[in-house]
Short mmCIF file of C-alpha atoms in Angstrom, two decimals:
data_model
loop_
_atom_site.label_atom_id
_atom_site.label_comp_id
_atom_site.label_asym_id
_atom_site.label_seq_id
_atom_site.Cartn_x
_atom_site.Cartn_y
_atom_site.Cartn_z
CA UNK A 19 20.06 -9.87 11.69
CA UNK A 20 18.11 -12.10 13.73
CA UNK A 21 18.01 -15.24 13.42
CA UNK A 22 14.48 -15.83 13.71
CA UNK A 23 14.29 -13.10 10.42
CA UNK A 24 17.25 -15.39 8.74
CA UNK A 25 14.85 -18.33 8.98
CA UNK A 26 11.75 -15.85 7.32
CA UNK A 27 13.52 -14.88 4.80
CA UNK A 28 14.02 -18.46 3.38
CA UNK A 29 10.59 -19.75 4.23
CA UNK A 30 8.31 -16.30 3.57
CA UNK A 31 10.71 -14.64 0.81
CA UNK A 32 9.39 -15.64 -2.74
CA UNK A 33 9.91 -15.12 -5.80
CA UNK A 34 7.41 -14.67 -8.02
CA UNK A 35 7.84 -17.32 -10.50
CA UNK A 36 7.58 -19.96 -7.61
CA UNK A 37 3.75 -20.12 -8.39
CA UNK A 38 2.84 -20.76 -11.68
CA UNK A 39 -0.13 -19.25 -12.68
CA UNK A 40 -1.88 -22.41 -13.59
CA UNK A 41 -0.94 -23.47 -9.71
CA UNK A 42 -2.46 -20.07 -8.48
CA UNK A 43 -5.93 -20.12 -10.44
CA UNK A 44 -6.26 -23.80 -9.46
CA UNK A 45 -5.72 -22.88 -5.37
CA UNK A 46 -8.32 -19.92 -6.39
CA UNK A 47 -10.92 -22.77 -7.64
CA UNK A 48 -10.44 -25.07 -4.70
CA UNK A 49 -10.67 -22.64 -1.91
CA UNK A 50 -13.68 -20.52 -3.55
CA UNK A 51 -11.71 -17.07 -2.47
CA UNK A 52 -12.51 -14.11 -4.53
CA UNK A 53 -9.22 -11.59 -5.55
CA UNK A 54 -10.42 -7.64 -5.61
CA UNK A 55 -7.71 -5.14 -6.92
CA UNK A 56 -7.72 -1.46 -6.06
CA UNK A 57 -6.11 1.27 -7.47
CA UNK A 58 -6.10 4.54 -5.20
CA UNK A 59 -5.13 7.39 -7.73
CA UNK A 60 -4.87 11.26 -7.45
CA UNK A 61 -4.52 13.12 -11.29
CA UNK A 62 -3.08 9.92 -12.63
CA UNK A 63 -4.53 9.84 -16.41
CA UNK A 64 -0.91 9.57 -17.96
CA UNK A 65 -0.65 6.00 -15.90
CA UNK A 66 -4.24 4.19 -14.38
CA UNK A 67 -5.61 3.32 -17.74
CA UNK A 68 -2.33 1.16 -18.93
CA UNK A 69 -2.14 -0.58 -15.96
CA UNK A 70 -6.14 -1.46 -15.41
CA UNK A 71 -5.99 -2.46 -19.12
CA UNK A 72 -3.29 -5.04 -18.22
CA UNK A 73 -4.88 -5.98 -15.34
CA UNK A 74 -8.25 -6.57 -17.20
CA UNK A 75 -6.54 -8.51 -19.99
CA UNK A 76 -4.36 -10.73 -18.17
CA UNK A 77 -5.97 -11.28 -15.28
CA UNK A 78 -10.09 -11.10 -15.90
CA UNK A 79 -10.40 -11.20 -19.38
CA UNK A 80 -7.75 -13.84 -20.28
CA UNK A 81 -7.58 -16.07 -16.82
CA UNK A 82 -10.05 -15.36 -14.08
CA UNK A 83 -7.66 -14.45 -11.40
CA UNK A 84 -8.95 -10.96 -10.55
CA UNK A 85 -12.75 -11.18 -9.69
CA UNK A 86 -13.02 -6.48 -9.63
CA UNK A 87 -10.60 -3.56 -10.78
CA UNK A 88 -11.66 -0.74 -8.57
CA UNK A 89 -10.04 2.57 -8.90
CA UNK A 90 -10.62 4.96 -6.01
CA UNK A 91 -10.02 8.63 -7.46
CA UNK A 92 -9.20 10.87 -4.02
CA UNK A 93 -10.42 14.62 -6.11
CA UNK A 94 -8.67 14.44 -9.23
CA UNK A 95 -8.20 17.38 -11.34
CA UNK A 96 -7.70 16.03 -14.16
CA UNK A 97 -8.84 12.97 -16.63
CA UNK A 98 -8.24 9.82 -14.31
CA UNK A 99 -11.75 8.67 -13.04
CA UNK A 100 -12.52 9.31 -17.46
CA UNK A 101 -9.57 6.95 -18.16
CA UNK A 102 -9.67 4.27 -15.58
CA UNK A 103 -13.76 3.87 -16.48
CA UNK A 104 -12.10 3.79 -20.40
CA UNK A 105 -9.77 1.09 -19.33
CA UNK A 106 -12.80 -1.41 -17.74
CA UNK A 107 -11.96 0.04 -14.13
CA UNK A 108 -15.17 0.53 -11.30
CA UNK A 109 -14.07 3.85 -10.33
CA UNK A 110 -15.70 4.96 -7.05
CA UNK A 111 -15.05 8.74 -5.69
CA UNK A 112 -13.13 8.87 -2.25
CA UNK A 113 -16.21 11.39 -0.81
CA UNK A 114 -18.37 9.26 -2.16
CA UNK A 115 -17.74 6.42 0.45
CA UNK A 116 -18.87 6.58 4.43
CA UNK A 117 -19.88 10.09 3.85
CA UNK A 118 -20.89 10.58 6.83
CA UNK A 119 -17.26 10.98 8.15
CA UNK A 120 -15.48 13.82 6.10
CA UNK A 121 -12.82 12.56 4.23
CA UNK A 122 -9.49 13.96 5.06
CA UNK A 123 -6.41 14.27 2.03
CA UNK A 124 -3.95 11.09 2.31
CA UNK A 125 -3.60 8.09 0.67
CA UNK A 126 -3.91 5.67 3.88
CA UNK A 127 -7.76 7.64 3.79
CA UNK A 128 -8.36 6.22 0.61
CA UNK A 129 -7.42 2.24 1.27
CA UNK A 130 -9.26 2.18 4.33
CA UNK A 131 -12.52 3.78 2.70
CA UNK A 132 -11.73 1.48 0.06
CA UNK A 133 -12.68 -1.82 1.73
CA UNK A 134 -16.36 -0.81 2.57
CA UNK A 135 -16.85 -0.38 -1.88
CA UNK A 136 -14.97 -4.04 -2.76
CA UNK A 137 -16.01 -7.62 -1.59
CA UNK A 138 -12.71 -9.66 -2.48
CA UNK A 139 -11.63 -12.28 0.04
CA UNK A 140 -8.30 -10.97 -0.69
CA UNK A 141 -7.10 -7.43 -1.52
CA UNK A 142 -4.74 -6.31 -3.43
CA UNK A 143 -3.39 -2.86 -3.67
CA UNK A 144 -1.76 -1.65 -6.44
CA UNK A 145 -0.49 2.12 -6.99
CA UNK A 146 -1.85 4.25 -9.79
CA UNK A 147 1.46 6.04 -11.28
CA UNK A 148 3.47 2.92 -12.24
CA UNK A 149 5.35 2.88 -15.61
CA UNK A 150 5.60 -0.41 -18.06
CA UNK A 151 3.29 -2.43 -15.30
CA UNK A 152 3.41 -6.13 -15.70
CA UNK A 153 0.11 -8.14 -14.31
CA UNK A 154 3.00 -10.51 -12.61
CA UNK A 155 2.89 -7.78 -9.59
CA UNK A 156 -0.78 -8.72 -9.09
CA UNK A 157 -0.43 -12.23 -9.60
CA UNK A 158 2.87 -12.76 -8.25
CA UNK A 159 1.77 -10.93 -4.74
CA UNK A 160 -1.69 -12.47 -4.66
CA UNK A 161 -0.38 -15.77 -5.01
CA UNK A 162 0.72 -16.68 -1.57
CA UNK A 163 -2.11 -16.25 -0.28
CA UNK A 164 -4.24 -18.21 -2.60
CA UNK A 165 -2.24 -21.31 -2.21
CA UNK A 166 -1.28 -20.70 1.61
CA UNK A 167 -3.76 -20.09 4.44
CA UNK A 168 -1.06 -19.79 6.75
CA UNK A 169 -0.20 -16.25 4.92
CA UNK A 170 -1.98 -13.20 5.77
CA UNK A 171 0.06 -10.66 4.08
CA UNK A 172 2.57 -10.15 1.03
CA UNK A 173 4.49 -7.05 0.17
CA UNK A 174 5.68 -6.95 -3.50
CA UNK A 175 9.27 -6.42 -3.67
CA UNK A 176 11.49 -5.12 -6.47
CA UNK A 177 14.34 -2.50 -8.22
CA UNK A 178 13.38 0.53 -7.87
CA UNK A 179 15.56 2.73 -10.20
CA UNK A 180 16.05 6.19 -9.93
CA UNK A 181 17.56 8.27 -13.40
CA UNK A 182 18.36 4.98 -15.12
CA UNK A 183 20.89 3.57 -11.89
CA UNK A 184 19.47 0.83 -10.33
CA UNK A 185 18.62 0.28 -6.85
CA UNK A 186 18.90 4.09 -5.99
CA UNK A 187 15.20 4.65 -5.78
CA UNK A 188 13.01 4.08 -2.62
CA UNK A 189 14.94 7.40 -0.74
CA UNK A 190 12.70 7.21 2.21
CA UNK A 191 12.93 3.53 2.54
CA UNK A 192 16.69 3.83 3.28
CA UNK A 193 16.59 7.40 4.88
CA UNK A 194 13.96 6.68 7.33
CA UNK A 195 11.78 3.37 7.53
CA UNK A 196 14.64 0.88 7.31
CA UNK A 197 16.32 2.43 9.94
CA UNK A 198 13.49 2.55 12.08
CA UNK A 199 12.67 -1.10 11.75
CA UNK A 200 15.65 -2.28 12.19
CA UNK A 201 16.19 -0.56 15.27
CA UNK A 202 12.54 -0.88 16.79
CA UNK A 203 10.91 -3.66 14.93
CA UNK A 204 13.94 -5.92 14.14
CA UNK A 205 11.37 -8.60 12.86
CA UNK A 206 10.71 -6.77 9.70
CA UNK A 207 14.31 -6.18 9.18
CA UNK A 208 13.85 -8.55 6.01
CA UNK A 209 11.47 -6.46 4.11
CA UNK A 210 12.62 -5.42 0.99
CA UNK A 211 10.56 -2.90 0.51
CA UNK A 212 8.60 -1.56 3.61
CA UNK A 213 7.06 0.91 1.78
CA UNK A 214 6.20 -0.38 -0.95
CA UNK A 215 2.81 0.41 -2.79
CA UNK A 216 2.05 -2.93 -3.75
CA UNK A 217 0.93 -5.52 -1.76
CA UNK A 218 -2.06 -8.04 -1.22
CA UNK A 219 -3.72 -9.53 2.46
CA UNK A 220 -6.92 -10.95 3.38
CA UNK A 221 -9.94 -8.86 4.46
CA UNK A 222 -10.09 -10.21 7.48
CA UNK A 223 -6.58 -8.94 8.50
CA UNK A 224 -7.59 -5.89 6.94
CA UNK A 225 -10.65 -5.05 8.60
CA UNK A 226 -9.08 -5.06 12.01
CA UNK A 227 -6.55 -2.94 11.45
CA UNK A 228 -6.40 0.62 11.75
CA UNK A 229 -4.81 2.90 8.96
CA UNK A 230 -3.19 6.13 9.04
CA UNK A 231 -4.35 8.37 6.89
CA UNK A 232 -1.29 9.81 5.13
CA UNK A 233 1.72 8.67 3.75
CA UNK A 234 2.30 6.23 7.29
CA UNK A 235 -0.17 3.36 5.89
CA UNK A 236 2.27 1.43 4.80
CA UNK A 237 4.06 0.90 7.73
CA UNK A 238 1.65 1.02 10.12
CA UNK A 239 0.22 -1.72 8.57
CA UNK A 240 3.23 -3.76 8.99
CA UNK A 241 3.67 -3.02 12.39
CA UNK A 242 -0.13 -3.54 13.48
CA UNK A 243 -0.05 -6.84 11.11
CA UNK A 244 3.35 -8.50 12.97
CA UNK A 245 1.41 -8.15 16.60
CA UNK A 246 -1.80 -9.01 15.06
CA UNK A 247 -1.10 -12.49 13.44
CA UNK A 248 3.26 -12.91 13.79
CA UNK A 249 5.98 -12.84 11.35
CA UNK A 250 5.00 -15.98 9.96
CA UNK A 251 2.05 -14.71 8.51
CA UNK A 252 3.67 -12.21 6.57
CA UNK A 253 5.69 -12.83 3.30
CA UNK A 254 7.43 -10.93 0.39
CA UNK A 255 7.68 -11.87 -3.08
CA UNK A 256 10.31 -10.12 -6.02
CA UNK A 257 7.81 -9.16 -8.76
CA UNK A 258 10.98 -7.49 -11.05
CA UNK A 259 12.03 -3.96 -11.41
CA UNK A 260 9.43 -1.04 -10.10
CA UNK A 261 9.18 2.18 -12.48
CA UNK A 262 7.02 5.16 -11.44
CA UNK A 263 7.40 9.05 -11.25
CA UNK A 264 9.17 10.25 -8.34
CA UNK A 265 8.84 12.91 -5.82
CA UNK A 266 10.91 16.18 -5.25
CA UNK A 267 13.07 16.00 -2.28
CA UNK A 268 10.78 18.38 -0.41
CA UNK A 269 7.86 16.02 -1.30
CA UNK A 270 9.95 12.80 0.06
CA UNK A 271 10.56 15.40 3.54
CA UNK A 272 6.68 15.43 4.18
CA UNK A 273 6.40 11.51 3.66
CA UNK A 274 9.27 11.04 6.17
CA UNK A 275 7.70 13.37 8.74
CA UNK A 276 4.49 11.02 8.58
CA UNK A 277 6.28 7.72 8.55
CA UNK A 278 8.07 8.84 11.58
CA UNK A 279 4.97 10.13 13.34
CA UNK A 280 3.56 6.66 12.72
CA UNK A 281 6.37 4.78 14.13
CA UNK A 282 6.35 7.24 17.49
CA UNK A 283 2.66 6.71 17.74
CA UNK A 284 3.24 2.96 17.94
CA UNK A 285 5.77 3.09 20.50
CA UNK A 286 4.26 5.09 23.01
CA UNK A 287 0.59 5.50 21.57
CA UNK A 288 1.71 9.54 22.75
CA UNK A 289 1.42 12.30 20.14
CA UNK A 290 3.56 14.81 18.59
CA UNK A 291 4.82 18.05 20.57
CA UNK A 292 4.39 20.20 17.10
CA UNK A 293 3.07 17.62 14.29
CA UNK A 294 3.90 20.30 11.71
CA UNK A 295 7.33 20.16 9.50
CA UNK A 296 9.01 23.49 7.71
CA UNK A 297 11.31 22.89 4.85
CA UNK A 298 12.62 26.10 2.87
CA UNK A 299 12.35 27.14 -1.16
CA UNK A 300 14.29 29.52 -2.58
CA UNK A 301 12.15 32.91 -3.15
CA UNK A 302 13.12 35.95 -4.77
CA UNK A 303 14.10 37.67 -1.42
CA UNK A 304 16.50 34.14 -0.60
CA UNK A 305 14.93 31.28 1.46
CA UNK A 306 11.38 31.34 2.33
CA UNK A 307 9.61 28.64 5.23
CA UNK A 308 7.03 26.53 3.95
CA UNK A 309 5.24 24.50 6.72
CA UNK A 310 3.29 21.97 6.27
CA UNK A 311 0.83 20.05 8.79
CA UNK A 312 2.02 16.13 9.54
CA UNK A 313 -0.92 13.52 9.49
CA UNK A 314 -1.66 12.72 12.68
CA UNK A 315 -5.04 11.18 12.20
CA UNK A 316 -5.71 7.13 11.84
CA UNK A 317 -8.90 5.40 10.87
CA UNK A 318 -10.07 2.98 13.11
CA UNK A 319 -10.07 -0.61 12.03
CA UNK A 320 -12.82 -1.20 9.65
CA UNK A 321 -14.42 -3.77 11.67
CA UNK A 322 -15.90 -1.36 14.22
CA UNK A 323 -17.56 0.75 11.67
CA UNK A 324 -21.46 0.20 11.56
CA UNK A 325 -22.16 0.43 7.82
CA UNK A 326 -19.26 -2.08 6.82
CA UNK A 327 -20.59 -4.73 10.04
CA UNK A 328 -24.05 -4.30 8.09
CA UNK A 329 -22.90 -4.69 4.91
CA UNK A 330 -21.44 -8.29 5.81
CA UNK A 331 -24.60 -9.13 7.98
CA UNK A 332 -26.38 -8.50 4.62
#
């Protein structure tokens, strides 16, 4: 490990009972910054109304940490927009936003779009399908950047259990993204969790970068944010043990494909030969191809879009 990532990781690697949240709220008072959580969900009623409920009871209702709850629903199918509205959520539709570019599937899509319908200072992402959610991932990620303006950017870390053994969940993490960091982007060697779905920064980092569309957001983002403002702006903090529902190994195949298209892209800026991936299922006449279509689209940072550079102006 470098030694320049030895020296992060005890100066930017938190945990998240270093802040109080008596210390937090007071930084939040001085400074005048406004906290805006968002929720991107697709068919997530079992899950989005627990965890905006917590949310709005911890951190609105009983301190004033979190100034909106947004949930963006990408085309749910079933009840989630219903039970995130239930739960005291703003629930905005994903077509519903900058309409007048076509919104493509992907969850990077959805955060992007996502800044032009919330007006937090800070934002802080939060995914939709997470089990027994404690408000101590909001306010233990948000934190850092309330009560240090030298920090731009915090990733939540945490266990991530997989079938009741700990530490065996986050598959792609240690298939594919660690790797890759560690041999490309040796700086973010530290992350915990690269990947991770939870994780807070200031709008004005935000704005100026651009986002993949798919499943690559999350590293992109860490890549574009360690050229854009240095390691020193970025920070982790451990927020406990992560439980959500995971993905079929198939499912975790497609997510790699995009991650590593993502990490190509940003070290040549070239493009895929064949930005497709087949994987085989077992038919009734033996194995059957399935190919699917990588993302290979990114948003450009929101700063250059006219409506959002209006919307501040106003």
């Amino acid at each position: 490990m470098l030694n320049e990532v030895e020296r992060w990781l005890s100066t930017r690697s938190w945990s998240g009972t270093d802040r109080p949240l008596h210390r937090i709220l007071a930084a939040k008072r001085a400074t005048g910054q406004s906290v805006s959580v968002v929720l991107p969900a697709l068919n997530e009623e079992e899950t989005v109304g627990d965890i905006v409920a917590v949310i709005r009871h911890d951190l609105v209702q009983q301190v004033p940490l979190v100034d909106e709850i947004v949930v963006v629903d990408s085309g749910s199918t079933d009840r989630t927009s219903e039970v995130a509205a239930a739960a005291g959520a703003r629930v905005v539709h994903r077509d519903d936003i900058l309409p007048r570019i076509p919104a493509v599937p992907g969850k990077g899509e959805v955060l992007w779009r996502s800044l032009l319908v919330t007006s937090g200072d800070i934002v802080c992402f939060i995914d939709a399908d997470l089990k027994e959610f404690s408000s101590d991932f909001v306010s233990g990620i948000v934190g850092p950047l309330l009560t240090d303006p030298g920090v731009a950017l915090v990733k939540g870390m945490y266990d991530r259990p997989l079938a009741g053994a700990a530490g065996q969940g986050g598959r792609v993490t240690e298939l594919m993204a660690r790797p890759l960091l560690n041999m490309h982007w040796p700086q973010l060697a530290g992350f915990v969790q690269p990947l991770g779905g939870e994780y807070a920064a200031r709008r004005s980092l935000l704005e100026q970068l651009p986002f993949p569309v798919g499943y690559g957001v999350e590293l992109g983002m860490l890549i574009d944010s360690l050229h854009l403002v240095g390691l020193d702006a970025l920070a982790q903090v451990d927020v406990g043990v992560r439980k959500h529902r995971h993905q079929d190994g198939q499912a975790l195949g497609r997510m790699s494909a995009a991650i590593y298209r993502t990490a190509q892209l940003r070290l040549a800026r070239g493009h895929l030969i064949r930005p497709s991936l087949t994987q085989f299922e077992r038919g009734e006449d033996g194995f059957e191809p399935r190919t699917y279509s990588v993302d290979t689209e990114e948003r450009p940072p929101m700063a250059e879009i006219a409506e959002y550079a209006a919307r501040k102006v106003a």
